[in-house]
CSV table of C-alpha atoms in Angstrom, one decimal:
chain,number,residue,atom,x,y,z
A,1,MET,CA,-8.6,7.8,14.6
A,2,GLU,CA,-5.2,8.5,13.2
A,3,CYS,CA,-2.2,6.5,14.2
A,4,ARG,CA,1.3,7.7,13.9
A,5,HIS,CA,3.2,6.0,16.7
A,6,HIS,CA,3.5,2.5,15.4
A,7,ILE,CA,6.8,2.9,13.7
A,8,HIS,CA,9.0,0.8,11.5
A,9,GLY,CA,10.8,-1.8,13.5
A,10,SER,CA,8.4,-1.8,16.5
A,11,HIS,CA,6.4,-4.9,17.5
A,12,PRO,CA,3.3,-5.8,15.5
A,13,GLY,CA,0.2,-5.6,17.6
A,14,HIS,CA,1.4,-2.5,19.5
A,15,GLY,CA,-0.2,0.6,18.1
A,16,CYS,CA,-3.6,1.9,17.2
A,17,LYS,CA,-6.7,-0.3,17.2
A,18,SER,CA,-8.2,1.6,14.2
A,19,HIS,CA,-6.6,2.9,11.1
A,20,ALA,CA,-9.8,4.0,9.4
A,21,GLY,CA,-8.2,7.4,8.7
A,22,CYS,CA,-5.7,5.7,6.4
A,23,ILE,CA,-8.3,3.4,4.8
A,24,ARG,CA,-10.6,6.4,4.2
A,25,LEU,CA,-7.9,8.1,2.0
A,26,VAL,CA,-7.8,5.2,-0.6
A,27,PRO,CA,-10.4,5.1,-3.4
A,28,ILE,CA,-10.5,1.3,-3.2
A,29,PHE,CA,-11.9,1.5,0.3
A,30,ASN,CA,-13.5,5.0,0.8
A,31,HIS,CA,-16.9,4.0,-0.6
A,32,LEU,CA,-17.4,1.5,2.3
A,33,GLU,CA,-19.5,2.2,5.4
A,34,GLU,CA,-17.8,3.5,8.5
A,35,GLU,CA,-18.2,0.1,10.3
A,36,GLN,CA,-16.7,-1.8,7.3
A,37,MET,CA,-13.7,0.7,7.2
A,38,ALA,CA,-13.2,0.3,10.9
A,39,LYS,CA,-13.1,-3.5,10.5
A,40,ILE,CA,-10.6,-3.3,7.7
A,41,GLY,CA,-8.6,-0.7,9.6
A,42,ALA,CA,-8.2,-3.1,12.5
A,43,SER,CA,-6.0,-5.4,10.3
A,44,VAL,CA,-3.7,-2.5,9.2
A,45,GLU,CA,-0.3,-1.7,10.6
A,46,THR,CA,1.3,1.7,10.3
A,47,LEU,CA,4.9,2.4,9.6
A,48,ALA,CA,6.7,5.7,9.9
A,49,LEU,CA,9.5,6.2,7.5
A,50,GLN,CA,12.1,8.9,7.4
A,51,LYS,CA,13.2,10.6,4.2
A,52,GLY,CA,15.5,8.2,2.4
A,53,GLU,CA,14.4,5.1,4.3
A,54,ILE,CA,13.5,2.0,2.2
A,55,LEU,CA,10.1,0.5,2.4
A,56,PHE,CA,10.9,-2.6,0.4
A,57,ARG,CA,13.7,-3.9,-1.9
A,58,ALA,CA,13.8,-5.9,-5.2
A,59,GLY,CA,14.1,-9.6,-4.4
A,60,GLU,CA,12.0,-9.4,-1.1
A,61,ARG,CA,8.8,-11.3,-0.8
A,62,ASP,CA,5.7,-9.3,-1.8
A,63,ASP,CA,2.8,-10.2,0.4
A,64,THR,CA,1.6,-6.8,1.4
A,65,LEU,CA,-0.5,-3.9,0.2
A,66,TYR,CA,1.1,-0.6,1.1
A,67,ILE,CA,-1.1,2.6,1.3
A,68,ILE,CA,0.6,6.0,1.5
A,69,HIS,CA,-1.1,7.9,4.4
A,70,THR,CA,1.2,10.9,4.5
A,71,GLY,CA,4.4,11.9,2.6
A,72,LYS,CA,5.7,10.6,-0.7
A,73,VAL,CA,7.3,7.4,-1.8
A,74,ARG,CA,9.1,6.7,-5.1
A,75,ILE,CA,9.1,3.4,-6.7
A,76,TYR,CA,12.1,2.7,-8.9
A,77,ARG,CA,14.1,-0.2,-10.4
A,78,LEU,CA,17.7,-0.7,-11.1
A,79,ALA,CA,18.7,-1.2,-14.7
A,80,ASP,CA,21.4,-3.8,-15.6
A,81,SER,CA,23.8,-0.8,-15.8
A,82,GLY,CA,23.0,0.1,-12.2
A,83,LYS,CA,21.2,3.2,-13.1
A,84,GLU,CA,17.9,4.0,-11.3
A,85,GLN,CA,14.7,4.1,-13.4
A,86,LEU,CA,11.8,5.8,-11.9
A,87,VAL,CA,8.6,3.8,-12.1
A,88,ARG,CA,6.2,6.2,-10.3
A,89,ILE,CA,5.7,8.5,-7.3
A,90,LEU,CA,3.1,7.6,-4.7
A,91,ASN,CA,1.2,10.4,-2.8
A,92,PRO,CA,-1.3,10.2,0.0
A,93,GLY,CA,-4.1,7.8,-0.9
A,94,ASP,CA,-2.0,5.9,-3.5
A,95,PHE,CA,-1.1,2.3,-3.0
A,96,THR,CA,1.4,-0.3,-4.2
A,97,GLY,CA,1.7,-4.1,-3.7
A,98,GLU,CA,-1.5,-4.8,-5.5
A,99,LEU,CA,0.2,-7.7,-7.4
A,100,ALA,CA,0.6,-9.5,-4.0
A,101,VAL,CA,-3.2,-9.7,-3.9
A,102,PHE,CA,-3.4,-11.7,-7.1
A,103,GLN,CA,-0.1,-13.6,-7.1
A,104,PRO,CA,0.8,-15.2,-3.8
A,105,GLY,CA,4.5,-15.6,-3.2
A,106,GLU,CA,5.4,-12.8,-5.7
A,107,ILE,CA,8.8,-11.2,-5.3
A,108,HIS,CA,9.3,-7.4,-5.5
A,109,GLU,CA,10.9,-6.3,-8.8
A,110,ASN,CA,11.3,-2.7,-7.6
A,111,TYR,CA,12.5,-0.6,-4.7
A,112,ALA,CA,10.3,1.8,-2.6
A,113,GLU,CA,12.0,4.8,-0.9
A,114,ALA,CA,10.5,7.6,1.2
A,115,LEU,CA,11.1,10.9,-0.6
A,116,GLN,CA,10.0,12.7,2.6
A,117,ASP,CA,9.0,11.6,6.1
A,118,SER,CA,6.0,9.4,5.4
A,119,THR,CA,3.4,7.3,7.2
A,120,ILE,CA,2.6,4.0,5.4
A,121,CYS,CA,-0.3,1.7,6.2
A,122,ARG,CA,0.2,-1.9,5.3
A,123,MET,CA,-2.2,-4.8,5.0
A,124,LYS,CA,-1.2,-8.5,4.6
A,125,GLN,CA,-2.4,-10.4,1.6
A,126,LYS,CA,-4.5,-12.9,3.6
A,127,ASP,CA,-6.4,-10.0,5.2
A,128,LEU,CA,-7.0,-8.2,2.0
A,129,GLN,CA,-8.2,-11.4,0.2
A,130,ALA,CA,-10.8,-11.9,3.0
A,131,TYR,CA,-12.1,-8.4,2.6
A,132,LEU,CA,-12.3,-8.9,-1.2
A,133,LEU,CA,-14.6,-11.9,-0.6
A,134,ALA,CA,-16.7,-10.0,2.0
A,135,TYR,CA,-16.9,-6.7,0.0
A,136,PRO,CA,-16.6,-7.6,-3.7
A,137,GLN,CA,-16.9,-3.9,-4.6
A,138,ILE,CA,-13.3,-3.5,-3.4
A,139,ALA,CA,-12.1,-5.9,-6.1
A,140,LEU,CA,-13.9,-3.8,-8.7
A,141,LYS,CA,-12.2,-0.6,-7.4
A,142,ILE,CA,-8.8,-2.3,-7.5
A,143,LEU,CA,-9.3,-3.4,-11.1
A,144,ARG,CA,-10.3,0.1,-12.0
A,145,ALA,CA,-7.2,1.5,-10.3
A,146,LEU,CA,-5.0,-1.0,-12.1
A,147,ALA,CA,-6.6,-0.1,-15.4
A,148,LYS,CA,-6.0,3.6,-14.8
A,149,MET,CA,-2.3,2.8,-14.3
A,150,LEU,CA,-2.2,0.8,-17.5
A,151,TYR,CA,-4.3,3.3,-19.6
A,152,PRO,CA,-4.1,6.6,-17.8
A,153,LEU,CA,-5.5,8.7,-20.6
A,154,LYS,CA,-8.5,6.5,-21.5
A,155,LEU,CA,-10.4,6.4,-18.2
């Protein structure tokens, strides 16, 4: 079931009951059984961002895993000179916020901005950590994804 009506700024808890469609896109989750994906999807909230809207800013608390469902999001930082430095572009199935899983209370160092109208699924750290304990294969997939980011030509 796909959810597009739980938009940024609306009240948590109002929206779709299952976000398995979003979870299914992501390599760290798509190996799970349907029942497991549905369980994980139940803890996901969906945000709709318009082109140019900011998902998060540097200095904000980082306690969420963000999954791109539709659209594109750019991650960038500001140099001391004020010039923007592109970190990466996220496409459907990509995710960011993985540091929040391993470092509770972390602060964002970057900005995330929608390059086009986008649908973002988000999962809070406490929920993701519970799933890592219940389904250890997710942790291995996250480690592999992080390794690919660090060493893109070797894997």
